[in-house]
Short mmCIF file of C-alpha atoms in Angstrom, two decimals:
data_model
loop_
_atom_site.label_atom_id
_atom_site.label_comp_id
_atom_site.label_asym_id
_atom_site.label_seq_id
_atom_site.Cartn_x
_atom_site.Cartn_y
_atom_site.Cartn_z
CA UNK A 1 -2.06 -20.10 -5.69
CA UNK A 2 -0.64 -17.18 -7.69
CA UNK A 3 2.55 -16.14 -5.94
CA UNK A 4 4.51 -14.11 -8.51
CA UNK A 5 3.80 -12.22 -11.71
CA UNK A 6 6.30 -11.02 -14.28
CA UNK A 7 5.02 -8.99 -17.18
CA UNK A 8 4.22 -5.64 -18.72
CA UNK A 9 2.77 -2.94 -16.51
CA UNK A 10 -0.12 -1.64 -18.62
CA UNK A 11 -2.21 0.33 -16.13
CA UNK A 12 -1.62 2.24 -12.89
CA UNK A 13 -4.72 3.46 -11.07
CA UNK A 14 -3.79 3.80 -7.38
CA UNK A 15 -3.97 1.56 -5.47
CA UNK A 16 -4.57 -0.89 -8.36
CA UNK A 17 -2.41 -1.92 -11.29
CA UNK A 18 -2.92 -4.17 -14.30
CA UNK A 19 0.03 -6.34 -15.28
CA UNK A 20 -0.10 -8.31 -18.53
CA UNK A 21 1.46 -11.77 -18.42
CA UNK A 22 1.36 -13.85 -21.63
CA UNK A 23 -1.63 -11.92 -22.93
CA UNK A 24 -3.60 -12.06 -19.66
CA UNK A 25 -4.13 -8.86 -17.65
CA UNK A 26 -4.09 -9.37 -13.88
CA UNK A 27 -5.66 -6.73 -11.63
CA UNK A 28 -3.51 -6.35 -8.52
CA UNK A 29 -4.04 -4.08 -5.52
CA UNK A 30 -0.86 -2.73 -3.94
CA UNK A 31 -0.11 -0.68 -0.82
CA UNK A 32 1.05 2.79 -1.80
CA UNK A 33 4.43 2.23 -0.15
CA UNK A 34 5.02 -0.38 -2.90
CA UNK A 35 3.15 1.52 -5.64
CA UNK A 36 5.66 4.40 -5.50
CA UNK A 37 8.49 2.05 -6.47
CA UNK A 38 6.84 0.64 -9.61
CA UNK A 39 8.38 1.17 -13.05
CA UNK A 40 6.65 3.30 -15.68
CA UNK A 41 3.74 2.17 -17.84
CA UNK A 42 4.74 -0.32 -20.59
CA UNK A 43 7.84 -1.42 -18.67
CA UNK A 44 8.41 -4.88 -17.19
CA UNK A 45 7.52 -5.42 -13.55
CA UNK A 46 7.91 -8.31 -11.12
CA UNK A 47 5.22 -8.46 -8.45
CA UNK A 48 5.03 -10.91 -5.52
CA UNK A 49 1.38 -11.64 -4.85
CA UNK A 50 -0.98 -12.82 -2.15
CA UNK A 51 -4.12 -14.48 -3.53
CA UNK A 52 -7.40 -14.12 -1.62
CA UNK A 53 -10.50 -16.15 -2.51
CA UNK A 54 -13.86 -14.98 -1.16
CA UNK A 55 -17.38 -16.11 -1.92
CA UNK A 56 -17.96 -13.04 -4.07
CA UNK A 57 -14.47 -12.30 -5.43
CA UNK A 58 -10.93 -13.46 -6.13
CA UNK A 59 -8.38 -10.78 -5.27
CA UNK A 60 -4.66 -10.33 -5.80
CA UNK A 61 -2.54 -8.16 -3.53
CA UNK A 62 0.91 -7.26 -4.81
CA UNK A 63 4.29 -6.33 -3.32
CA UNK A 64 7.73 -5.45 -4.65
CA UNK A 65 9.59 -7.85 -2.34
CA UNK A 66 9.00 -11.19 -0.66
CA UNK A 67 9.61 -9.51 2.72
CA UNK A 68 6.83 -6.97 2.19
CA UNK A 69 4.45 -9.77 1.28
CA UNK A 70 5.53 -11.75 4.34
CA UNK A 71 4.74 -8.80 6.61
CA UNK A 72 1.32 -8.33 4.96
CA UNK A 73 0.53 -11.99 5.61
CA UNK A 74 1.46 -11.59 9.26
CA UNK A 75 -0.59 -8.40 9.63
CA UNK A 76 -3.80 -9.94 8.24
CA UNK A 77 -3.50 -12.84 10.67
CA UNK A 78 -4.17 -10.40 13.50
CA UNK A 79 -7.65 -10.62 14.98
CA UNK A 80 -10.02 -8.20 13.21
CA UNK A 81 -7.56 -7.22 10.47
CA UNK A 82 -8.43 -8.18 6.90
CA UNK A 83 -6.65 -7.60 3.58
CA UNK A 84 -8.26 -4.17 3.06
CA UNK A 85 -7.04 -2.90 6.42
CA UNK A 86 -3.65 -4.51 5.80
CA UNK A 87 -3.46 -2.61 2.52
CA UNK A 88 -4.29 0.62 4.32
CA UNK A 89 -1.69 0.03 7.04
CA UNK A 90 1.12 -0.61 4.56
CA UNK A 91 0.01 2.38 2.48
CA UNK A 92 0.32 4.71 5.45
CA UNK A 93 3.84 3.50 6.26
CA UNK A 94 6.56 1.32 4.80
CA UNK A 95 7.18 -2.20 6.06
CA UNK A 96 10.25 -1.09 8.02
CA UNK A 97 8.31 1.80 9.59
CA UNK A 98 5.55 -0.58 10.69
CA UNK A 99 8.06 -2.94 12.31
CA UNK A 100 9.67 0.00 14.11
CA UNK A 101 6.23 1.22 15.20
CA UNK A 102 5.44 -2.18 16.73
CA UNK A 103 8.82 -2.34 18.47
CA UNK A 104 8.24 1.13 20.00
CA UNK A 105 4.62 0.24 20.89
CA UNK A 106 3.60 3.43 19.11
CA UNK A 107 -0.22 3.35 19.35
CA UNK A 108 -0.64 7.04 18.48
CA UNK A 109 0.81 6.50 15.00
CA UNK A 110 -1.22 3.35 14.31
CA UNK A 111 -4.59 4.92 15.16
CA UNK A 112 -4.04 7.55 12.45
CA UNK A 113 -4.26 4.80 9.82
CA UNK A 114 -7.63 4.14 8.09
CA UNK A 115 -9.91 1.80 10.02
CA UNK A 116 -7.48 1.37 12.93
CA UNK A 117 -9.07 2.38 16.22
CA UNK A 118 -7.45 2.24 19.64
CA UNK A 119 -8.55 -1.35 20.35
CA UNK A 120 -7.34 -2.58 16.96
CA UNK A 121 -4.02 -0.77 17.44
CA UNK A 122 -3.53 -2.30 20.88
CA UNK A 123 -4.37 -5.76 19.51
CA UNK A 124 -1.94 -5.27 16.62
CA UNK A 125 0.87 -4.31 18.98
CA UNK A 126 0.29 -7.33 21.24
CA UNK A 127 -0.03 -9.87 18.43
CA UNK A 128 2.61 -8.44 16.07
CA UNK A 129 5.24 -7.94 18.76
CA UNK A 130 5.46 -11.72 19.22
CA UNK A 131 5.36 -12.46 15.49
CA UNK A 132 8.02 -9.90 14.60
CA UNK A 133 10.52 -10.97 17.28
CA UNK A 134 13.89 -11.54 15.68
CA UNK A 135 12.84 -10.29 12.27
CA UNK A 136 15.06 -7.20 12.45
CA UNK A 137 13.64 -4.42 10.28
CA UNK A 138 17.07 -3.40 8.99
CA UNK A 139 17.77 -6.86 7.58
CA UNK A 140 14.34 -7.62 6.15
CA UNK A 141 13.16 -4.35 4.74
CA UNK A 142 14.61 -1.55 2.66
CA UNK A 143 13.13 1.82 3.63
CA UNK A 144 11.41 3.61 0.77
CA UNK A 145 13.08 6.72 -0.59
CA UNK A 146 11.50 10.10 0.01
CA UNK A 147 12.18 11.12 -3.57
CA UNK A 148 9.21 11.27 -5.90
CA UNK A 149 9.24 8.58 -8.61
CA UNK A 150 10.17 9.62 -12.12
CA UNK A 151 7.14 10.09 -14.32
CA UNK A 152 7.68 10.25 -18.08
CA UNK A 153 3.98 10.19 -18.92
CA UNK A 154 2.24 13.30 -20.31
CA UNK A 155 1.34 15.95 -17.72
CA UNK A 156 -2.02 15.13 -16.16
CA UNK A 157 -4.58 17.86 -15.52
CA UNK A 158 -4.44 18.99 -11.89
CA UNK A 159 -8.12 18.26 -11.39
CA UNK A 160 -7.74 14.69 -12.67
CA UNK A 161 -4.72 14.15 -10.42
CA UNK A 162 -6.72 15.29 -7.40
CA UNK A 163 -9.70 13.11 -8.31
CA UNK A 164 -7.44 10.06 -8.72
CA UNK A 165 -5.77 10.79 -5.38
CA UNK A 166 -9.12 11.09 -3.60
CA UNK A 167 -10.33 7.87 -5.23
CA UNK A 168 -7.20 6.04 -4.07
CA UNK A 169 -7.62 7.28 -0.49
CA UNK A 170 -11.26 6.15 -0.49
CA UNK A 171 -10.16 2.70 -1.70
CA UNK A 172 -7.75 2.56 1.24
CA UNK A 173 -10.56 3.22 3.72
CA UNK A 174 -10.38 6.97 4.35
CA UNK A 175 -13.66 8.90 4.62
CA UNK A 176 -14.72 11.15 1.68
CA UNK A 177 -14.56 14.41 3.65
CA UNK A 178 -11.17 13.50 5.10
CA UNK A 179 -9.78 12.46 1.69
CA UNK A 180 -11.03 15.59 -0.10
CA UNK A 181 -9.74 17.92 2.61
CA UNK A 182 -6.23 16.51 2.81
CA UNK A 183 -5.81 16.29 -0.98
CA UNK A 184 -6.86 19.92 -1.43
CA UNK A 185 -4.39 20.94 1.29
CA UNK A 186 -1.50 19.00 -0.27
CA UNK A 187 -2.21 19.88 -3.92
CA UNK A 188 0.39 21.99 -5.72
CA UNK A 189 0.65 22.89 -9.41
CA UNK A 190 2.16 20.10 -11.51
CA UNK A 191 1.81 17.33 -8.91
CA UNK A 192 0.91 13.86 -10.18
CA UNK A 193 -1.73 11.74 -8.46
CA UNK A 194 1.01 9.48 -7.02
CA UNK A 195 2.83 12.46 -5.50
CA UNK A 196 -0.45 13.78 -4.10
CA UNK A 197 -1.27 10.42 -2.52
CA UNK A 198 2.19 10.17 -0.99
CA UNK A 199 1.99 13.64 0.56
CA UNK A 200 -1.58 13.07 1.75
CA UNK A 201 -0.65 9.82 3.47
CA UNK A 202 2.41 11.42 5.06
CA UNK A 203 0.30 14.22 6.49
CA UNK A 204 -2.17 11.80 8.10
CA UNK A 205 0.41 9.69 9.95
#
């Protein structure tokens, strides 16, 4: 079991990163709520991971805190929810927002997330309400800031930023037409792909 990685962040391609640890590059998929908080390329990062072994692949999912990983593990235990949907859920909202959503029994917000229909949302609320009893979102999770992350990398061409944003949304389970439409609506001159993804996800929740 790979539970934690500490190394150099050498690639950021939402929602995936590559972190180099002792000469080995690990591909890790992260929810966008965690991706926004990552350091810049070529800086050290500490990622808490959840390792998934399938017949056709071995996958690592990464989080900035142990609490975020703990919530992901609880979410994917729900009937009909796998790691990909869990990634999409925690990309559309932060861990604390998800806990609050469950406590309020807010189905309308959940069904806006990729792959989450009404039945899945209802099942999530029933199953997660019991599992999250006593967790206390304020104690376990730190809400993400609304400020855009600092980006010291060279300015990316607007077209490339939009293509990367659309690709990230597709990876999270959104449909091509939906991803293209929302990215074009949110796009503004000078926006990075990460900022585009953040605004696109905000607009769909």
